[in-house]
CSV table of C-alpha atoms in Angstrom, one decimal:
chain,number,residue,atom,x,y,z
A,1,UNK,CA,34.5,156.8,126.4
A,2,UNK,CA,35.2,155.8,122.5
A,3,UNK,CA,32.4,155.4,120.6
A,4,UNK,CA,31.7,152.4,119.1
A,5,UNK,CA,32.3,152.2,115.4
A,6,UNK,CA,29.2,150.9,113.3
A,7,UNK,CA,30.8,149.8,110.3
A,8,UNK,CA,34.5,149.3,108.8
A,9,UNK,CA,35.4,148.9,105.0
A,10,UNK,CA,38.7,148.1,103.6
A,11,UNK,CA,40.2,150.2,100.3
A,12,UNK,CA,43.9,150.1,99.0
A,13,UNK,CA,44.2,154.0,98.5
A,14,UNK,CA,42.1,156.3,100.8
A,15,UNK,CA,41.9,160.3,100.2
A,16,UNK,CA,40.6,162.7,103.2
A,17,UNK,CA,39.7,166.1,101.3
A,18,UNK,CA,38.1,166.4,98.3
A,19,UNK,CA,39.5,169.8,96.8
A,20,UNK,CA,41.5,169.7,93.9
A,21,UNK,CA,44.5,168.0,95.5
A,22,UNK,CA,42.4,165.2,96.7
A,23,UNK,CA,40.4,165.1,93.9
A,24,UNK,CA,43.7,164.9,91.8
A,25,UNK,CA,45.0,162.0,94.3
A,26,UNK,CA,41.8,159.7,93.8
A,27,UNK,CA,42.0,160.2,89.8
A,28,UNK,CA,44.9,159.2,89.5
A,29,UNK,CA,45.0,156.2,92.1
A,30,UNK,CA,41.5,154.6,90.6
A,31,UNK,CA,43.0,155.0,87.3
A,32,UNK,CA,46.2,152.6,87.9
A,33,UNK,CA,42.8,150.0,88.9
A,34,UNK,CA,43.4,150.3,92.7
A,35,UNK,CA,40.5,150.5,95.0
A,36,UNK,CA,40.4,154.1,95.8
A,37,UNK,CA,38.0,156.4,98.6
A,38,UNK,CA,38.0,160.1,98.6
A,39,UNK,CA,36.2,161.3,102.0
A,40,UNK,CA,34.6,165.0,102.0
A,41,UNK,CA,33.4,166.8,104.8
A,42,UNK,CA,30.7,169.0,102.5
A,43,UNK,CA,28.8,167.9,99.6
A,44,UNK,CA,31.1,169.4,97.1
A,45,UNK,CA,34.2,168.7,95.5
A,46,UNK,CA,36.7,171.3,94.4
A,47,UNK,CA,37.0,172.7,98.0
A,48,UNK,CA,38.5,176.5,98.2
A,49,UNK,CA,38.1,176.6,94.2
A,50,UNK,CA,34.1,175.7,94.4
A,51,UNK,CA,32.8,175.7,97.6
A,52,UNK,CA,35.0,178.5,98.7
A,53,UNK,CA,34.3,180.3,95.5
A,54,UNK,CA,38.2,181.0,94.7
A,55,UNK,CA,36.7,181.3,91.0
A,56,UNK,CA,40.6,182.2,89.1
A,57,UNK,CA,42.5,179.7,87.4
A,58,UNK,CA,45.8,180.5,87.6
A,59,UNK,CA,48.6,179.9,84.7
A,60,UNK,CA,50.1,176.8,84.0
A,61,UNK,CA,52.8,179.0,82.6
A,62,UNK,CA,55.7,181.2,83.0
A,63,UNK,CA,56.2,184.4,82.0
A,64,UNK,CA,58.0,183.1,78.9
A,65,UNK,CA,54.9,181.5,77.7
A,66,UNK,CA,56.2,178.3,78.1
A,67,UNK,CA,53.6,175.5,79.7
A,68,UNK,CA,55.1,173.7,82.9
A,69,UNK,CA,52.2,172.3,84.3
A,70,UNK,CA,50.2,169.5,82.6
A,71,UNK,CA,48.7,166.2,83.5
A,72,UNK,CA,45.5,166.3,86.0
A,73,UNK,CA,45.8,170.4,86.4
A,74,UNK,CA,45.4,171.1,82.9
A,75,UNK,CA,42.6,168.2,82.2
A,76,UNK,CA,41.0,170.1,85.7
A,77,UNK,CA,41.7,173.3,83.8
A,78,UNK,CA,39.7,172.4,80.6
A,79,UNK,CA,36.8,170.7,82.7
A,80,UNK,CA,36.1,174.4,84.0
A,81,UNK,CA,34.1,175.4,80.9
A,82,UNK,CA,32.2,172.0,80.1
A,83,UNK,CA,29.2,173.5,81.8
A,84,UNK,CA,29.7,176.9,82.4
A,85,UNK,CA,30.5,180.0,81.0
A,86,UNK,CA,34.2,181.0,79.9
A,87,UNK,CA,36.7,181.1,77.3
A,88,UNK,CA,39.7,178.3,78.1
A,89,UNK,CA,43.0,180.1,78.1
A,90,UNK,CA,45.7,177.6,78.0
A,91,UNK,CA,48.7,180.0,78.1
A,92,UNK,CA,47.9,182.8,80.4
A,93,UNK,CA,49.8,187.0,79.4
A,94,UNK,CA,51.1,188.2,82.6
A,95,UNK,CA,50.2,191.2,81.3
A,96,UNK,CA,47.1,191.0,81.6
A,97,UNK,CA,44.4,190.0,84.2
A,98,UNK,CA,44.2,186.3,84.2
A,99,UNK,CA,41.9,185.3,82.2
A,100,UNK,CA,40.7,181.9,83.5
A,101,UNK,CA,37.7,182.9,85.4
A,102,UNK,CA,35.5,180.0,85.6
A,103,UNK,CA,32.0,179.3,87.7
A,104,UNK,CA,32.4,177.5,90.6
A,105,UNK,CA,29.3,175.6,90.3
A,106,UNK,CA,30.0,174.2,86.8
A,107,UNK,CA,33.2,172.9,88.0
A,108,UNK,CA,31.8,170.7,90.6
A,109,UNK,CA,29.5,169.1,88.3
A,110,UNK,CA,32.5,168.4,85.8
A,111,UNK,CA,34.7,166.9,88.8
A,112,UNK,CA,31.8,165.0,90.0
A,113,UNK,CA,31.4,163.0,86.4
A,114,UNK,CA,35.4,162.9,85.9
A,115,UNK,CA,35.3,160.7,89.3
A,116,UNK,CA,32.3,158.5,88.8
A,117,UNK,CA,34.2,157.5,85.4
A,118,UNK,CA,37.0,156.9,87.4
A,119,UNK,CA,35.6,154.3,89.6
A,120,UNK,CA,36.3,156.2,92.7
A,121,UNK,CA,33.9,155.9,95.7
A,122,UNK,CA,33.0,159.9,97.0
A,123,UNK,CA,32.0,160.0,100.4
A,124,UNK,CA,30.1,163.0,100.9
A,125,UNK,CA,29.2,164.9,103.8
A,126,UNK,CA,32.3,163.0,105.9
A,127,UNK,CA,34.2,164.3,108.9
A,128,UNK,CA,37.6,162.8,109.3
A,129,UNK,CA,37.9,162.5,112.7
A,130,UNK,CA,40.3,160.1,114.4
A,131,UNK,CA,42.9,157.9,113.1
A,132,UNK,CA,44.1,154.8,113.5
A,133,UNK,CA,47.8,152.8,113.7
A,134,UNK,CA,50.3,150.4,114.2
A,135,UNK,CA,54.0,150.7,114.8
A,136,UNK,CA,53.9,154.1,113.4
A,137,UNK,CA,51.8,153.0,110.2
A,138,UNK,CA,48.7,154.3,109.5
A,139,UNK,CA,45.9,151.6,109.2
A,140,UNK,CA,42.6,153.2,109.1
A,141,UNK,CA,40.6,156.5,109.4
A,142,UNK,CA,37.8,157.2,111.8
A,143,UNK,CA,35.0,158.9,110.1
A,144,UNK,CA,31.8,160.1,110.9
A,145,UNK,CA,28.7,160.7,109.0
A,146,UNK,CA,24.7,160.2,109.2
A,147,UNK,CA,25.6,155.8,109.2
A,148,UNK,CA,27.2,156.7,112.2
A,149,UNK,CA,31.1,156.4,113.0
A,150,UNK,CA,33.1,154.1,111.2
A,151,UNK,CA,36.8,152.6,110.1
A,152,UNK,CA,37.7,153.1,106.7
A,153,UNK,CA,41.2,150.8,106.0
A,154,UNK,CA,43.6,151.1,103.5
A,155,UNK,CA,47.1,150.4,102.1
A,156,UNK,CA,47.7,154.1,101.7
A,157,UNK,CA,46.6,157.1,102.6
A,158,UNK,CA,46.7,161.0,101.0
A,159,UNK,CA,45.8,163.9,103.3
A,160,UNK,CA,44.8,166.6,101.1
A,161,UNK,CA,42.4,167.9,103.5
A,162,UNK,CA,44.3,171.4,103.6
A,163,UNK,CA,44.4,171.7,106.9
A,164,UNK,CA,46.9,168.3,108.0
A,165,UNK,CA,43.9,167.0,109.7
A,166,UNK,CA,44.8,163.4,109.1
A,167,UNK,CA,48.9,164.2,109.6
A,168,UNK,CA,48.0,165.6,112.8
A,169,UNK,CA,45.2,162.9,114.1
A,170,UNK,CA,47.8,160.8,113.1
A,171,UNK,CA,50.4,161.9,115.1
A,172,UNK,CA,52.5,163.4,112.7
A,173,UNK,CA,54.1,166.8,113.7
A,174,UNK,CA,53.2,169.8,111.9
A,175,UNK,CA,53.6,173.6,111.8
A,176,UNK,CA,50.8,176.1,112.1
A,177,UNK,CA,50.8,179.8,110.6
A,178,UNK,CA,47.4,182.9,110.6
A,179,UNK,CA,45.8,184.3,108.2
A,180,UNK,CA,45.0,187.2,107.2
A,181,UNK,CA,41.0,187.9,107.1
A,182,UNK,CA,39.9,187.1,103.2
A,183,UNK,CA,36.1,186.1,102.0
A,184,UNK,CA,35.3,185.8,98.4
A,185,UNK,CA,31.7,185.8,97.3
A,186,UNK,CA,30.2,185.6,94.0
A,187,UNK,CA,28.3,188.7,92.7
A,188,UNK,CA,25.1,189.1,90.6
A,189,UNK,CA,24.6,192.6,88.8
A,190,UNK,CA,22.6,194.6,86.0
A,191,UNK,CA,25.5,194.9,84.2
A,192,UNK,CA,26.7,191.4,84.5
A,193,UNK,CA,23.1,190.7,83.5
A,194,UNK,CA,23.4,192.9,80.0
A,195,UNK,CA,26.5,191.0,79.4
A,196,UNK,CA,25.4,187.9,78.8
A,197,UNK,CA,22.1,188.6,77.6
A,198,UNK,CA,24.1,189.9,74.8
A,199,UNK,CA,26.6,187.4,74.3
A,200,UNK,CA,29.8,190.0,75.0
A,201,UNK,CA,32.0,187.1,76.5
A,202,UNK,CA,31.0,187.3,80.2
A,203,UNK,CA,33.7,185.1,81.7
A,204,UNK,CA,31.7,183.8,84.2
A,205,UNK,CA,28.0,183.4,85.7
A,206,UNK,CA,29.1,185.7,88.2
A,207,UNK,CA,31.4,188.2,89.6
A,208,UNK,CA,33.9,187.8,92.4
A,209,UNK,CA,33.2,190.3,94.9
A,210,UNK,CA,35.7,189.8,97.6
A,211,UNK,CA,36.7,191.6,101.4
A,212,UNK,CA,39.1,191.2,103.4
A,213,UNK,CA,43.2,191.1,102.6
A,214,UNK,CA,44.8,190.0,99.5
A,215,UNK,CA,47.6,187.2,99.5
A,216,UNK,CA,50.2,190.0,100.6
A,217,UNK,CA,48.1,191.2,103.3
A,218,UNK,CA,46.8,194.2,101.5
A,219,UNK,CA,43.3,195.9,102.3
A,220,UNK,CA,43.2,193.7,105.5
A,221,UNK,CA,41.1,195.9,107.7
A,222,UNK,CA,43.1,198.6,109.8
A,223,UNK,CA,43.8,196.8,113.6
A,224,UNK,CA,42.0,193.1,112.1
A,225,UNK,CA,43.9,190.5,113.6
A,226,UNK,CA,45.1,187.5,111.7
A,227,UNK,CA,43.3,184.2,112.2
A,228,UNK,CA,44.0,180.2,113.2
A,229,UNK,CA,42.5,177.9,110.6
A,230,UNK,CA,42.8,175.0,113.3
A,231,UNK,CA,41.2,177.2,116.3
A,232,UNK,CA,37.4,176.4,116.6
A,233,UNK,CA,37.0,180.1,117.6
A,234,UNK,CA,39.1,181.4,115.4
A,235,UNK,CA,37.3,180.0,112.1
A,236,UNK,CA,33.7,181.1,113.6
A,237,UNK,CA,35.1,184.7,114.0
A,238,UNK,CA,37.0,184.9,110.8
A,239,UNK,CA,33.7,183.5,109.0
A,240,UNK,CA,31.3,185.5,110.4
A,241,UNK,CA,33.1,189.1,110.6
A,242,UNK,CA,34.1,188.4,106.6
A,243,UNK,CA,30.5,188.4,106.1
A,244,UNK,CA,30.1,191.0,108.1
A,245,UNK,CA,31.9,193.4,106.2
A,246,UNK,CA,30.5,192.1,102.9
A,247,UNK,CA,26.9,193.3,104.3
A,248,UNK,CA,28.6,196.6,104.9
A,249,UNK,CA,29.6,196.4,101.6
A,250,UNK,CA,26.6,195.7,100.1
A,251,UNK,CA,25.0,198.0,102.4
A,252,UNK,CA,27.0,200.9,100.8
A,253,UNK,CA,26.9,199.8,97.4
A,254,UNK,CA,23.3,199.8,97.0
A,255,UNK,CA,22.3,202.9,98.8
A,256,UNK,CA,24.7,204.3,96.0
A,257,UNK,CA,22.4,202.8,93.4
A,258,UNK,CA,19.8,204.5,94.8
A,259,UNK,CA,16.0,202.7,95.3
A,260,UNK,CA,16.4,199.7,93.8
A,261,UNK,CA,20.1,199.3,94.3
A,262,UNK,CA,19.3,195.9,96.0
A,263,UNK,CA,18.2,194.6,92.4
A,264,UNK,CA,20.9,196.0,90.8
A,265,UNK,CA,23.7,194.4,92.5
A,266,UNK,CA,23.6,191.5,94.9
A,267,UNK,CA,25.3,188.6,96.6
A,268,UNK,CA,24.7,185.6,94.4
A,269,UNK,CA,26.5,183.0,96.6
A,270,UNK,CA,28.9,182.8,99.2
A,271,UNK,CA,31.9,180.8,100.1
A,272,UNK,CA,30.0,177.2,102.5
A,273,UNK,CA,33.9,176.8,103.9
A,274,UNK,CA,36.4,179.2,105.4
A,275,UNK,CA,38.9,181.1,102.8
A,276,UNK,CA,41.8,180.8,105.0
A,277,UNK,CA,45.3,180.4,102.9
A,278,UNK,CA,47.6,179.2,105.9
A,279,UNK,CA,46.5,176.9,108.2
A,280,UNK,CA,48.7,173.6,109.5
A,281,UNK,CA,50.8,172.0,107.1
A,282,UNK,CA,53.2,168.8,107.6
A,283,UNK,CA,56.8,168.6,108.6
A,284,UNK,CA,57.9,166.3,105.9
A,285,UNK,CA,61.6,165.0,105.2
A,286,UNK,CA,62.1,168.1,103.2
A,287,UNK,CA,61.1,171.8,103.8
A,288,UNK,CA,60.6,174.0,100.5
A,289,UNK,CA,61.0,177.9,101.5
A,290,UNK,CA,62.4,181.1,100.8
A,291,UNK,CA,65.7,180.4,98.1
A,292,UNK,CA,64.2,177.6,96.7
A,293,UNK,CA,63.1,179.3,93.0
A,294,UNK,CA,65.0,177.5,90.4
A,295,UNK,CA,66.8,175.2,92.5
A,296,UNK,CA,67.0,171.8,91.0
A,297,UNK,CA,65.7,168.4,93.3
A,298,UNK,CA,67.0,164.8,92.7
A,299,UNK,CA,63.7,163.7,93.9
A,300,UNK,CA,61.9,166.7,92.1
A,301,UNK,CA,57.9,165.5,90.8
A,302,UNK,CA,57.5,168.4,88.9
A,303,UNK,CA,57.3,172.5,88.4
A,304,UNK,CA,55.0,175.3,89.4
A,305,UNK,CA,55.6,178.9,88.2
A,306,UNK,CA,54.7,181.5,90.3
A,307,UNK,CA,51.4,183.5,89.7
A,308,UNK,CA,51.8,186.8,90.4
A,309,UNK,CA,54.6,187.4,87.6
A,310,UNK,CA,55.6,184.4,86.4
A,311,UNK,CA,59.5,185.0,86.7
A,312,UNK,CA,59.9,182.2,88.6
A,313,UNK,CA,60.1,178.5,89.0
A,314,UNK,CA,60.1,175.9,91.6
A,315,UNK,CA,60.6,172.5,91.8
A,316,UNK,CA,58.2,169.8,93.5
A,317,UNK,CA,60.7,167.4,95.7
A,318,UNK,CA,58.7,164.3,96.1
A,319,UNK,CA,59.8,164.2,100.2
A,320,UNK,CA,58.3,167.4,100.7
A,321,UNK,CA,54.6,165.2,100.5
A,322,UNK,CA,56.2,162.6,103.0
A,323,UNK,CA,55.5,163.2,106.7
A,324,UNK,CA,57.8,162.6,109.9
A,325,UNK,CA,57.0,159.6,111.7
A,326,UNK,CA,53.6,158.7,110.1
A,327,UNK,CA,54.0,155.2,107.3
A,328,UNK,CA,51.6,155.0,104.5
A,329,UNK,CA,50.6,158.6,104.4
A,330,UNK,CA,51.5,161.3,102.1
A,331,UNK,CA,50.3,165.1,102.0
A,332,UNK,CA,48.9,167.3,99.0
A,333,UNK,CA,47.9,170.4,98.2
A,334,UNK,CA,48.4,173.2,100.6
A,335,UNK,CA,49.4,171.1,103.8
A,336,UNK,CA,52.8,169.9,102.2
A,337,UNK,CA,56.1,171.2,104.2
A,338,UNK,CA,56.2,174.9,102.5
A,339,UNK,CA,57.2,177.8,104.1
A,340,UNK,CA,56.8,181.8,103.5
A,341,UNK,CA,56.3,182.3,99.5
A,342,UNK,CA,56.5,178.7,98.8
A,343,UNK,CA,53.2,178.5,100.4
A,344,UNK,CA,51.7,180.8,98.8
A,345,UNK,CA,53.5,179.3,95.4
A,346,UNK,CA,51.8,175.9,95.9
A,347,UNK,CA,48.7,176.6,97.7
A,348,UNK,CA,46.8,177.8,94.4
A,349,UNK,CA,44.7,175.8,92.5
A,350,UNK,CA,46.8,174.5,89.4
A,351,UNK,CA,50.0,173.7,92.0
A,352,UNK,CA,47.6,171.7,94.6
A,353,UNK,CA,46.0,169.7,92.0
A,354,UNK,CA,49.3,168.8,90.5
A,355,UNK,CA,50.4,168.0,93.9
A,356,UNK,CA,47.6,165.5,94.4
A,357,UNK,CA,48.4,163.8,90.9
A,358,UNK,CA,52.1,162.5,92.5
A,359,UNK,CA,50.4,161.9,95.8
A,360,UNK,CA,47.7,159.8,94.1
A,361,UNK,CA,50.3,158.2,91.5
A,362,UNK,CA,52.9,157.3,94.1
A,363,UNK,CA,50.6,155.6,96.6
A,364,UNK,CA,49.3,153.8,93.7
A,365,UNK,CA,53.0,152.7,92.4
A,366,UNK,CA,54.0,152.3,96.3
A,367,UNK,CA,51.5,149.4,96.6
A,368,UNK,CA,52.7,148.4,92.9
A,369,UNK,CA,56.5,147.9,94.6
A,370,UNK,CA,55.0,146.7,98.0
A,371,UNK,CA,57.1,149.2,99.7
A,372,UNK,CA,56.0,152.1,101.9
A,373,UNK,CA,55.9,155.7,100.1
A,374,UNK,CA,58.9,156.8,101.7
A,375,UNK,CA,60.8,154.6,100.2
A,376,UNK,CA,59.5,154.6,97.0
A,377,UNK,CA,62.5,154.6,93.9
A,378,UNK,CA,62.5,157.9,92.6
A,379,UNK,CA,63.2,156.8,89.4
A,380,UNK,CA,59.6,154.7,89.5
A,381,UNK,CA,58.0,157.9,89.8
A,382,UNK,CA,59.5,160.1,88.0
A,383,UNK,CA,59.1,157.5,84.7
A,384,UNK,CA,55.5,157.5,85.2
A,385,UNK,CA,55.0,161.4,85.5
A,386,UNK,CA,57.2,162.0,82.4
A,387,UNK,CA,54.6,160.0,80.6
A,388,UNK,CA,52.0,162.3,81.4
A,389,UNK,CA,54.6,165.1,80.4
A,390,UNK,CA,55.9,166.7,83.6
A,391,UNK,CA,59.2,168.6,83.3
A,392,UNK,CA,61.5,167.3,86.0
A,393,UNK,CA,64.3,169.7,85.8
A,394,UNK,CA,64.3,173.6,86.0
A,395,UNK,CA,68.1,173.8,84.9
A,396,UNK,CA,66.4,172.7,81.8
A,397,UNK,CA,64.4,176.2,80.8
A,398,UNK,CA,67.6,177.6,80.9
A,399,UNK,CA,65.8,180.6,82.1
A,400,UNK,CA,68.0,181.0,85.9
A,401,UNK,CA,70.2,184.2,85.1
A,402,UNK,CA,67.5,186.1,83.3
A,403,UNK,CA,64.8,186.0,86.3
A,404,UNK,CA,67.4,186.5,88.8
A,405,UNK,CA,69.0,189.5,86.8
């Protein structure tokens, strides 16, 4: 039987997921003056970069040293060291480590003020759970939290939840891929300790101390299976045998200390959601995948160099944020249509946020135009992002036979 919903509120722009891509989307909605909701399942914003303590900032750069990302990603990048430790690092060497490490902690409390300036409303501690439409347009979202089960309406909607939740209650279809086992804790040592006691430039309150497989699948455990981010059994497992084999690790690590190894080095806090990197995304009116560095999109809303070396370049196309079927919705962040290393491309931190900044700016110039997203003049857009500096054009760099050769 349905339950019956005991209240109902009415917004023109509506977020589900408050990581950096929905964070991103509210910002920049409630800053053209519209009437904006983000909705969080956990008390925290910043989702996988706080609460799932994915503590690196990665470059807004290329390999040439050339910025390509700016707008809400960089202001997101600065607001890491308000109230923590850290040296900012605007333009990142690939030789080097990157150096961006920030504390997770301190960059809640900065995204928390940047949205109360905003005029956002934050619904904490909110379940997305049902959704509801007419014709094919999405109306309203079903939530739950403690005042119960409600409606929350809107013009438009932006499903940054990471997992497609909304696309998928929705009706929309969508893709699902596994992941390999990966949980990153924060770490506490004597060493750390004598670091910042001494003012040596610790980059952070804490160390990452991480198990599991790497974003290529490296150090996965021999015979580990790879996990469903949208299988209840799945996520339990993945969660609790990733903590299992940090208490291994721990276990091991201290004994090596020798009596008071357990004072020496520690867990200081780990991840309160699920490090999964694939989960369900959308299938939007355009895929990005495999042979799409450097190509060139009329509708493109903006590049994203990859992390690991920084050789290459890929454009945002604005319909890859535009689901099948569904009116009045848009993705960000990881659950756009993405495939093999495009995912992993736009996943990270500095691409979802940027993401969420077109998601949040086009809903906001959709109502603007009173037309639905998807139909949204390119040109509109793309105006308003080159005003917050976005580079629209990769052809432009110029830098196409040299990564490829």
């Amino acid at each position: 039987m349905k339950a019956k919903l005991s209240f109902e509120t009415n917004y023109d722009v509506v977020v589900c997921g408050g990581g950096v891509a929905g964070v991103a989307a509210a910002l920049a909605a409630a800053r053209k003056g519209l009437k904006t909701c983000l909705l969080e399942k956990t008390v925290f914003t910043g989702g996988l970069a706080t609460t799932g303590n994915v503590l690196i900032y990665l470059p807004l750069n290329n390999r040439q040293g050339k910025q390509l990302i700016f707008g809400l990603s960089e202001e997101f990048l600065r607001a890491c060291f308000k109230y923590g430790p850290g040296t900012l690092c605007l333009i990142n060497d690939f030789t080097k480590p990157h150096q961006n490490l920030f504390n997770p902690a301190s960059l809640v409390l900065s995204l928390d003020e940047i949205l109360e300036q905003s005029g956002a409303d934050i619904w904490l501690d909110t379940l997305v759970c049902g959704a509801k439409l007419e014709r094919g347009k999405l109306l309203g979202v079903e939530v739950e939290n403690k005042s119960g089960r409600g409606l929350v309406k809107g013009k438009r909607f932006v499903d940054a939840t990471g997992d497609a939740d909304l696309a998928f209650r929705a009706g929309a279809p969508c893709e699902t891929s596994l992941s390999f086992l990966s949980l990153w804790a924060t770490e506490a040592n004597s060493q750390l300790a004598q670091e910042i006691l001494s003012e040596s430039g610790a980059s952070a309150a804490h160390l990452l101390s991480a198990v599991g497989a790497w974003d290529d699948g490296s150090n996965a455990p021999k015979g580990m299976k790879k996990f469903s981010g949208v299988d209840s059994k799945d996520v339990s497992e993945f969660i609790l045998t990733g903590r299992r084999l940090l208490r291994e690790k721990y276990k091991e690590e201290q004994e090596k200390l020798g009596p008071n190894g357990r004072a020496k080095k520690f867990p200081a806090g780990l991840p309160a959601m699920a490090n999964f990197r694939t989960t369900r995304r959308i299938e939007a009116q355009t895929v990005l995948g495999n042979g799409g560095q450097f190509k060139h999109f009329d509708d493109c809303a903006g590049l994203v160099p990859e992390w690991k070396r920084g050789e290459e370049v890929w454009e945002l196309p604005y319909s890859a944020l535009v689901p099948k079927k569904v009116k009045n919705l848009l993705a960000a962040g990881r659950c756009i249509w993405t495939k093999d290393a495009a995912w992993s491309v736009f996943r990270v931190i500095q691409a979802a946020a940027m993401c969420g900044e077109v998601a949040g700016l086009a809903s906001a110039l959709s109502i603007e135009q009173s037309v639905s997203p998807d139909a949204l003049p390119i040109g509109i857009l793309q105006t308003e992002l080159k005003k917050r500096s976005f580079l629209l054009d990769v052809r432009e760099l110029g830098i196409q036979q040299n990564a490829k050769s």
